[in-house]
C-alpha positions as a printed Julia matrix, in Angstrom:
524×3 Matrix{Float64}:
  -5.07    6.6   -22.43
  -7.17    3.55  -20.32
  -5.52    1.74  -16.74
  -1.47    1.86  -19.29
  -0.68   -1.33  -18.44
  -3.68   -3.36  -17.62
  -4.28   -7.05  -19.33
  -0.64   -6.2   -20.9
   1.97   -4.83  -19.16
   5.33   -5.81  -21.07
   6.11   -6.53  -24.74
   9.7    -8.13  -25.72
   9.47   -7.53  -29.16
  12.91   -5.92  -30.73
  11.94   -2.48  -30.85
  11.52   -3.01  -27.26
  14.88   -4.48  -26.99
  15.91   -1.97  -29.25
  14.53    1.15  -26.33
  16.0    -0.69  -23.08
  19.5    -1.16  -25.12
  19.1     2.79  -24.86
  17.43    2.48  -21.29
  20.92    0.47  -20.06
  23.48    2.9   -21.83
  21.44    5.67  -20.11
  21.58    4.84  -16.81
  25.43    2.77  -16.54
  26.79    4.47  -19.62
  29.22    1.64  -19.67
  29.38   -2.37  -20.21
  31.22   -2.84  -17.3
  28.97   -1.43  -14.49
  26.1    -2.82  -16.53
  28.23   -6.36  -16.26
  29.01   -5.25  -12.53
  25.35   -4.51  -11.93
  23.9    -8.22  -12.92
  26.84   -9.93  -11.91
  26.72  -11.21  -15.68
  30.11  -13.38  -14.78
  28.27  -16.43  -12.89
  26.98  -18.43  -15.29
  29.51  -16.64  -18.22
  27.54  -13.85  -19.17
  29.7   -11.19  -19.6
  28.91   -8.49  -22.2
  30.67   -7.35  -24.05
  28.38   -5.07  -27.08
  25.63   -3.56  -26.17
  23.78   -5.8   -29.29
  23.93   -8.84  -27.1
  22.04   -7.26  -24.73
  18.66   -8.83  -24.82
  15.11   -8.5   -22.74
  14.64  -11.6   -20.47
  12.89  -13.96  -23.13
  12.26  -17.36  -23.24
  15.39  -19.28  -21.75
  16.27  -22.67  -21.11
  16.73  -21.6   -17.36
  16.24  -18.63  -14.96
  16.39  -15.21  -16.63
  19.9   -12.88  -14.75
  17.3   -11.41  -11.51
  19.43   -8.19  -12.55
  17.96   -7.91  -15.77
  14.22   -9.18  -15.1
  14.31   -6.2   -12.4
  16.06   -3.72  -15.2
  13.22   -5.07  -17.07
  10.67   -4.22  -15.14
  11.74   -0.67  -14.3
  12.2     0.09  -18.22
   8.37   -1.42  -18.63
   6.96    1.1   -16.35
   9.11    3.42  -17.02
   8.67    3.22  -21.05
   4.23    3.57  -19.66
   5.14    6.49  -18.52
   6.9     8.06  -21.6
   4.08    6.61  -23.19
   1.15    8.83  -21.18
   4.28   12.01  -21.0
   4.74   11.54  -24.68
   0.22   11.85  -24.78
  -0.24   14.4   -21.88
   2.01   17.05  -24.02
   0.2    17.05  -26.99
  -2.99   17.74  -24.15
  -1.21   20.38  -22.66
  -0.71   22.62  -25.92
  -4.32   22.27  -26.72
  -5.91   22.73  -23.42
  -3.68   23.73  -21.36
  -5.91   24.41  -18.79
  -6.84   21.47  -18.81
  -5.78   19.12  -15.56
  -4.36   16.13  -16.38
  -4.9    12.53  -15.12
  -5.26    9.15  -15.79
  -6.73    6.3   -13.95
  -4.24    3.95  -11.77
  -5.35   -0.02  -10.91
  -5.1     0.37   -6.95
  -1.38   -1.78   -5.91
  -0.53   -2.73   -9.74
   2.26   -4.22   -9.68
   3.93   -3.71  -12.64
   4.15    0.05  -12.97
   5.53    2.97  -10.18
   2.68    5.12   -9.06
   5.01    6.44   -6.99
   7.84    7.81  -10.53
   4.11    8.2   -12.29
   2.49   10.83   -9.6
   4.73   13.74  -10.05
   3.84   14.15  -13.96
   0.48   13.85  -12.66
  -2.06   16.49  -11.82
  -4.61   15.04  -10.39
  -3.98   11.03   -8.41
  -7.43    9.06   -9.83
  -7.56    5.05   -8.69
 -10.42    2.19  -10.41
 -11.58    0.4    -7.69
 -13.68   -2.58   -8.11
 -13.15   -4.69   -4.49
 -15.49   -8.46   -4.42
 -18.35   -7.84   -2.0
 -15.93  -10.35    0.2
 -13.51   -8.05    0.94
 -13.09   -6.53    4.14
 -13.07   -2.6     5.34
  -9.22   -2.45    5.72
  -8.37   -4.01    2.64
 -10.27   -1.41    0.61
  -8.97    0.91    2.48
  -5.06    0.84    1.98
  -6.47    1.74   -1.58
  -7.2     4.62   -0.61
  -4.8     5.47    1.7
  -2.09    4.88   -1.42
  -3.88    6.79   -3.33
  -3.3    10.11   -1.1
  -0.03    9.34   -0.69
   1.67    9.57   -3.73
   1.28   13.01   -3.81
   1.79   14.32   -0.3
  -1.76   13.81    1.06
  -3.01   15.42   -1.66
  -6.75   14.8    -2.68
  -7.31   11.93   -5.62
 -10.12   11.38   -7.68
 -12.46    7.9    -7.69
 -12.52    7.5   -11.94
 -14.55    4.29  -11.6
 -16.1     1.97   -9.96
 -19.09    0.24  -10.81
 -22.92    0.97   -9.34
 -23.5    -2.47   -8.41
 -22.24   -6.19  -10.2
 -19.13   -6.17  -12.5
 -19.28   -8.62  -15.04
 -15.14  -10.11  -15.3
 -15.33  -12.43  -11.83
 -16.4   -16.07  -11.87
 -19.97  -15.13  -10.66
 -20.99  -11.57  -10.87
 -23.32  -11.0    -7.63
 -24.86   -8.0    -7.13
 -23.49   -5.05   -4.41
 -26.13   -5.4    -1.25
 -27.9    -2.47   -1.47
 -25.77    0.54    0.81
 -22.49   -1.18   -0.07
 -21.84    1.05   -2.81
 -22.74    3.81   -0.96
 -20.38    3.02    2.27
 -17.45    2.37   -0.61
 -17.93    6.13   -1.91
 -18.46    7.47    1.25
 -14.44    5.82    2.31
 -13.07    7.25   -0.34
 -14.19   10.49    0.85
 -12.86    9.38    4.0
  -9.51    8.37    2.79
  -9.44   11.61    1.04
 -11.02   11.04   -2.41
 -12.34   14.77   -3.28
 -14.3    13.26   -6.37
 -16.06   10.19   -7.13
 -17.31    8.47  -10.29
 -18.4     4.91  -11.59
 -17.35    2.99  -15.1
 -20.02    3.23  -16.58
 -22.86    5.88  -16.99
 -25.16    3.86  -19.39
 -24.99    0.14  -19.6
 -24.16   -1.75  -23.24
 -26.14   -3.32  -25.57
 -23.71   -5.53  -26.99
 -19.74   -5.68  -26.46
 -17.37   -7.18  -24.09
 -19.04   -5.53  -20.95
 -22.78   -5.39  -21.86
 -23.17   -7.43  -18.09
 -20.74   -4.63  -16.32
 -23.29   -2.1   -14.09
 -24.17    0.88  -14.86
 -25.93    3.91  -13.77
 -28.62    4.08  -16.63
 -29.52   -0.13  -17.07
 -30.3    -1.98  -19.69
 -34.31   -0.75  -18.83
 -33.48    2.74  -19.95
 -35.2     5.08  -16.98
 -33.95    5.76  -13.99
 -37.05    3.3   -12.05
 -34.32    1.25  -10.44
 -32.25    1.07   -7.32
 -28.73    0.49   -9.03
 -29.85    4.51  -10.68
 -31.41    5.47   -7.42
 -28.78    4.68   -5.08
 -26.43    7.05   -7.64
 -28.49    9.74   -7.45
 -29.04    9.5    -3.66
 -24.57    9.68   -3.69
 -24.87   13.21   -6.47
 -27.36   14.42   -4.43
 -25.14   13.92   -0.88
 -21.58   14.13   -2.39
 -22.95   18.52   -3.97
 -24.27   18.51   -0.43
 -20.64   17.98    1.67
 -18.94   19.91   -1.91
 -17.86   22.83    0.4
 -16.98   21.36    3.49
 -14.71   18.54    2.25
 -13.39   18.98   -1.12
  -8.93   20.8    -0.26
  -9.42   19.09    3.08
  -7.12   16.7     3.67
  -5.45   13.75    5.61
  -3.37   13.63    7.97
  -1.7    10.73    9.52
   1.46   10.25   12.4
   2.35    6.01   11.05
   3.46    5.45    8.04
   3.86    2.04    6.1
   6.51    2.54    3.87
   6.14    0.18    0.16
   8.7     0.53   -2.59
   7.81   -1.0    -5.79
  11.22   -2.18   -6.87
  11.78   -3.64   -3.96
   8.16   -5.95   -4.69
  10.38   -6.37   -7.99
  13.32   -7.64   -6.47
  11.53   -9.66   -3.58
   8.97  -11.69   -5.84
  12.2   -13.02   -8.47
  10.54  -16.52   -9.01
  13.78  -17.99   -7.39
  13.55  -16.36   -4.32
  14.27  -18.13   -1.04
  10.55  -18.87   -0.83
   7.53  -18.43   -3.19
   5.48  -17.75   -1.12
   6.59  -14.26   -0.16
   4.42  -11.96   -1.42
   5.14   -7.8    -0.42
   1.81   -6.51   -1.5
   0.26   -8.95    1.05
   2.88   -8.41    3.89
   2.04   -4.76    3.32
  -1.42   -5.56    3.99
  -0.8    -8.02    7.14
   1.06   -4.93    9.28
  -1.53   -2.5     7.9
  -4.93   -4.19    8.82
  -4.33   -3.99   12.53
  -3.84   -0.53   12.85
  -6.59    0.42   10.18
  -8.62   -2.06   13.45
  -7.26    0.29   15.16
  -8.92    3.19   12.86
  -5.34    4.6    13.07
  -4.63    6.98    9.89
  -1.5     5.31    7.83
   0.32    6.67    4.86
   2.31    5.35    2.58
   5.95    6.39    1.24
   8.35    5.23   -0.4
  11.07    4.12    1.64
  13.8     7.45    1.44
  11.0    10.62    1.77
  10.51   12.57    4.11
  10.04   11.15    7.89
  10.45   13.61   10.03
   6.0    14.21   10.81
   5.95   11.17   11.75
   5.92    8.86   14.97
   5.67    5.36   14.19
   7.09    4.04   10.34
   6.54   -0.09    9.78
   9.23   -1.76    6.95
   7.42   -5.14    6.14
  10.09   -6.64    3.88
  12.78   -4.59    3.37
  14.64   -6.76    0.78
  16.16   -4.1    -0.91
  18.44   -1.14    0.13
  18.08    1.4    -2.37
  20.91    4.67   -1.95
  20.18    6.34    1.22
  16.99    4.29    2.75
  19.29    2.99    5.79
  21.08    5.8     6.94
  16.93    7.46    6.17
  15.71    5.62    8.82
  18.83    5.65   11.04
  18.15    9.81   11.4
  14.19    8.54   12.05
  14.6     6.61   14.76
  17.47    8.3    16.61
  15.46   11.23   16.41
  12.66    9.73   18.4
  10.76    7.54   16.01
  10.03    3.88   16.13
  10.74    1.73   13.28
   9.57   -2.01   12.95
  10.74   -4.2     9.74
  11.16   -7.75    9.56
  12.1   -10.54    8.49
  14.41  -10.92    4.91
  15.24   -7.07    5.14
  18.48   -5.41    3.93
  19.41   -7.8     1.99
  20.36   -6.5    -1.16
  21.45   -3.13   -2.7
  19.18   -1.77   -5.4
  20.68   -3.58   -8.18
  19.39   -7.03   -6.41
  23.99   -7.61   -5.17
  23.51   -9.24   -2.45
  25.32   -6.84    0.94
  28.29   -8.77    1.64
  29.44   -9.01    5.79
  26.34  -10.97    6.89
  22.17   -9.54    7.23
  20.27   -7.33    7.64
  23.52   -5.69    5.63
  23.32   -1.82    6.62
  20.06   -2.56    8.94
  22.08   -3.76   10.87
  23.51   -1.29   13.4
  19.86    0.56   13.27
  18.06   -3.22   14.26
  21.26   -4.1    16.94
  21.02   -7.96   15.65
  22.99  -10.61   13.18
  21.3   -13.05   11.11
  22.82  -15.68   10.81
  20.87  -17.48    7.81
  16.6   -18.06    7.11
  15.37  -20.55    7.43
  12.32  -20.43    4.7
   9.43  -23.05    5.68
   7.28  -25.13    3.93
   3.81  -25.04    4.4
   3.44  -27.79    7.05
   6.03  -26.5     9.2
   4.37  -24.0    12.36
   6.54  -22.86   15.56
   5.57  -21.08   17.86
   6.77  -17.59   19.18
   6.66  -17.43   22.86
   6.93  -13.52   25.2
   7.54  -14.41   29.01
   6.83  -10.67   29.93
   4.94   -7.51   28.7
   2.4    -6.68   27.64
   2.68   -9.44   24.77
   2.81  -12.13   27.16
   2.06  -15.17   25.3
   2.71  -17.96   23.14
   2.34  -16.8    19.19
   1.83  -18.9    16.48
   4.23  -18.32   13.33
   4.72  -19.03    9.85
   6.34  -18.88    6.3
   9.69  -17.99    8.07
  11.94  -18.36   10.98
  15.87  -16.78   11.29
  18.72  -17.55   13.23
  19.29  -14.23   15.05
  22.05  -12.75   16.75
  21.48   -9.82   19.4
  24.33   -6.97   18.69
  23.38   -4.19   21.01
  19.32   -5.49   20.6
  16.85   -7.1    24.11
  15.03  -10.18   22.27
  11.24   -9.55   23.17
  10.32  -13.14   21.98
  12.44  -15.92   21.22
  10.94  -20.03   19.16
  10.02  -21.81   21.04
  11.77  -25.2    18.6
  13.55  -26.57   16.14
  17.79  -25.49   16.02
  16.73  -22.09   16.67
  15.02  -22.49   19.76
  14.94  -19.75   21.79
  16.62  -18.02   19.83
  15.36  -14.22   19.1
  12.71  -14.3    17.14
  11.36  -10.85   17.85
  14.34   -8.16   19.2
  14.01   -4.14   19.78
  16.72   -2.26   19.83
  17.16    1.39   21.71
  19.34    3.66   18.25
  19.16    7.72   20.21
  16.04    8.82   21.02
  14.05    6.32   19.61
  13.6     2.3    18.92
  13.62   -0.54   16.29
  11.76   -3.77   15.96
  12.46   -6.76   14.17
  10.24   -9.45   13.64
  11.95  -12.05   12.45
   9.22  -14.9    11.75
   5.29  -14.86   10.26
   3.62  -14.02   13.76
  -0.05  -14.69   13.79
  -3.15  -12.21   13.64
  -3.37  -12.41   17.4
   0.34  -11.51   17.98
   0.55   -8.26   15.38
  -2.52   -6.63   16.58
  -1.05   -6.63   19.94
   2.48   -5.92   18.84
   1.19   -2.73   16.45
  -1.02   -1.35   19.35
   2.03   -1.51   21.77
   4.08    0.26   19.31
   1.59    2.58   19.08
   0.94    3.59   22.62
   4.89    3.29   22.41
   4.71    6.23   19.13
   1.89    7.95   20.67
  -0.03    7.38   18.27
  -3.3     7.79   19.36
  -7.0     6.02   17.49
  -8.86    8.91   15.4
 -11.82    7.79   18.4
 -12.73    4.81   19.92
 -16.07    3.47   18.38
 -17.43   -0.06   18.83
 -15.26   -3.43   16.12
 -16.78   -2.45   12.13
 -16.5     1.32   13.02
 -14.31    2.93   11.24
 -13.64    6.54   11.46
 -11.56    8.72   10.01
 -10.24   12.85    9.9
 -10.2    15.18    7.33
  -8.33   18.62    8.08
  -9.79   21.86    6.07
  -8.15   24.92    5.22
  -9.2    26.41    8.18
  -8.48   24.33   10.45
 -11.31   22.82   11.55
 -12.22   18.88   11.46
 -14.5    16.8     8.92
 -15.55   13.32   11.44
 -16.34   10.68    8.46
 -18.25    7.6    10.0
 -18.29    3.39    7.85
 -20.98    1.24    9.49
 -19.61   -1.48    8.1
 -21.37   -4.24   10.2
 -24.88   -5.96    9.53
 -26.62   -3.62   12.79
 -27.18   -0.48   14.56
 -24.05    1.48   16.24
 -23.64    3.59   19.09
 -21.04    5.97   18.99
 -19.31    8.58   21.6
 -18.37   11.56   19.92
 -15.55   13.98   22.01
 -16.73   17.22   23.63
 -17.74   19.76   21.85
 -21.26   20.77   19.0
 -20.65   18.58   16.03
 -22.86   19.75   12.49
 -24.53   16.75   11.14
 -23.36   17.44    6.59
 -25.77   15.08    5.63
 -28.47   16.6     7.49
 -27.79   20.02    8.41
 -28.7    18.53   12.51
 -26.9    20.04   15.85
 -25.3    17.02   16.74
 -23.41   16.25   20.56
 -22.4    13.59   22.82
 -23.08   10.66   21.03
 -24.88    9.91   17.49
 -25.65    6.66   16.06
 -25.26    5.13   12.54
 -27.84    2.48   10.39
 -25.72   -0.87    9.8
 -23.97   -0.22    6.41
 -24.75    3.5     6.67
 -22.62    6.05    6.97
 -22.47   10.01    9.01
 -19.89   13.27    8.28
 -19.48   14.84   11.11
 -18.1    18.64   10.96
 -16.63   20.09   14.35
 -17.97   23.5    15.72
């Protein structure tokens, strides 16, 4: 099957309604439990018979948020059931062949963390626009290698050049396909493939690029670029395949939190969960710090810094997991609108941020979603972040309960109230950002937290150079250098000698990388 859930990710027919009821019976066991979870006493929605429960179809007004959330869970599980049914047949016929299906990056309707254990290898489709910055493609690569605990993945689909489904479809400029392919390798891929081999003569994708174009021969730029990449991958295979990335920083991502936080009747329709994750990933990528994306209940033992934007939903055990991480000496950062609800989207009573209150050392009296023309400032009067920074989107009335205010709001009725706090908890520290800070502030904050957590960049390199490392089973390190700029750059190397895996030359002290070019070095 191809791209489960793409184009049509939900169905509301009678068969799905019957299957949804069975799914709910397995989850809640009784109608009483379902009624409590969904809060059906509100608006007189109490259910007395399973047959009365329906999908969240079109209704006169807002659907029950618990019902909507569970239906999103059910639809992801239903697609997974379809995959598992097909996979069982294949395993019976070809038990020796690994089974996969192509994911679509951060595709909201399908919980890829729930799917990952059922795939032998993760595979992904990647179709970024030409204007997408390097960090925005890298975060998807990091998500893919994180889904199965760092196991290498496969880039199943990318376009050799242009696509055919945007409003305008320019070609990838010379070198971009190669750099993006190497970026996947740099972040944990073991294989690079294309859609498609031969360009169709007819049909909906006849103008989608292919390795073999409508000309039908090898005498063109697109074919030659693909052939060059293929030759290089063959050359790299023995030294790269099976090696793994290694990160000391994790960003927490939870598909169920994503679904819940973007329920239409939320406090602000400007809250976009994946965009917030990207906002905090971007400065880490700019520092050339390796990042894993993990579920909130993952084992955090091997990490020094954990970032958890918009952790609105706390499923069972998550708060305790974060407490144990910080107690052991970890650095945690979370943000506004966190710790608000449980796994059923029921508000945690007793004050925000619920189960995170002790860990963060704060009490949020109220939150204030801003309109687009509302802004404020964060004032930091001492320390490495000294300065005044604009902030947008959200404000909160925060009271300190053991935490210390690093920055305060400049204006409005919470002027001089905490906007950025830190709380010593055990051997570690927990940070809280009560608003949407500027990119400048977040870049400085990420740099500071990395320093406090003793997390260093892979290497210090010029702006626009991306560097990662993969560690082989024998402990030797493979360095990937990607030049995303339009000019050559010189990169200083660590002490020691290196072998270029692309030309076989020995390299030491420094290396020059041409514009939109790559280098792959094996430490000797």
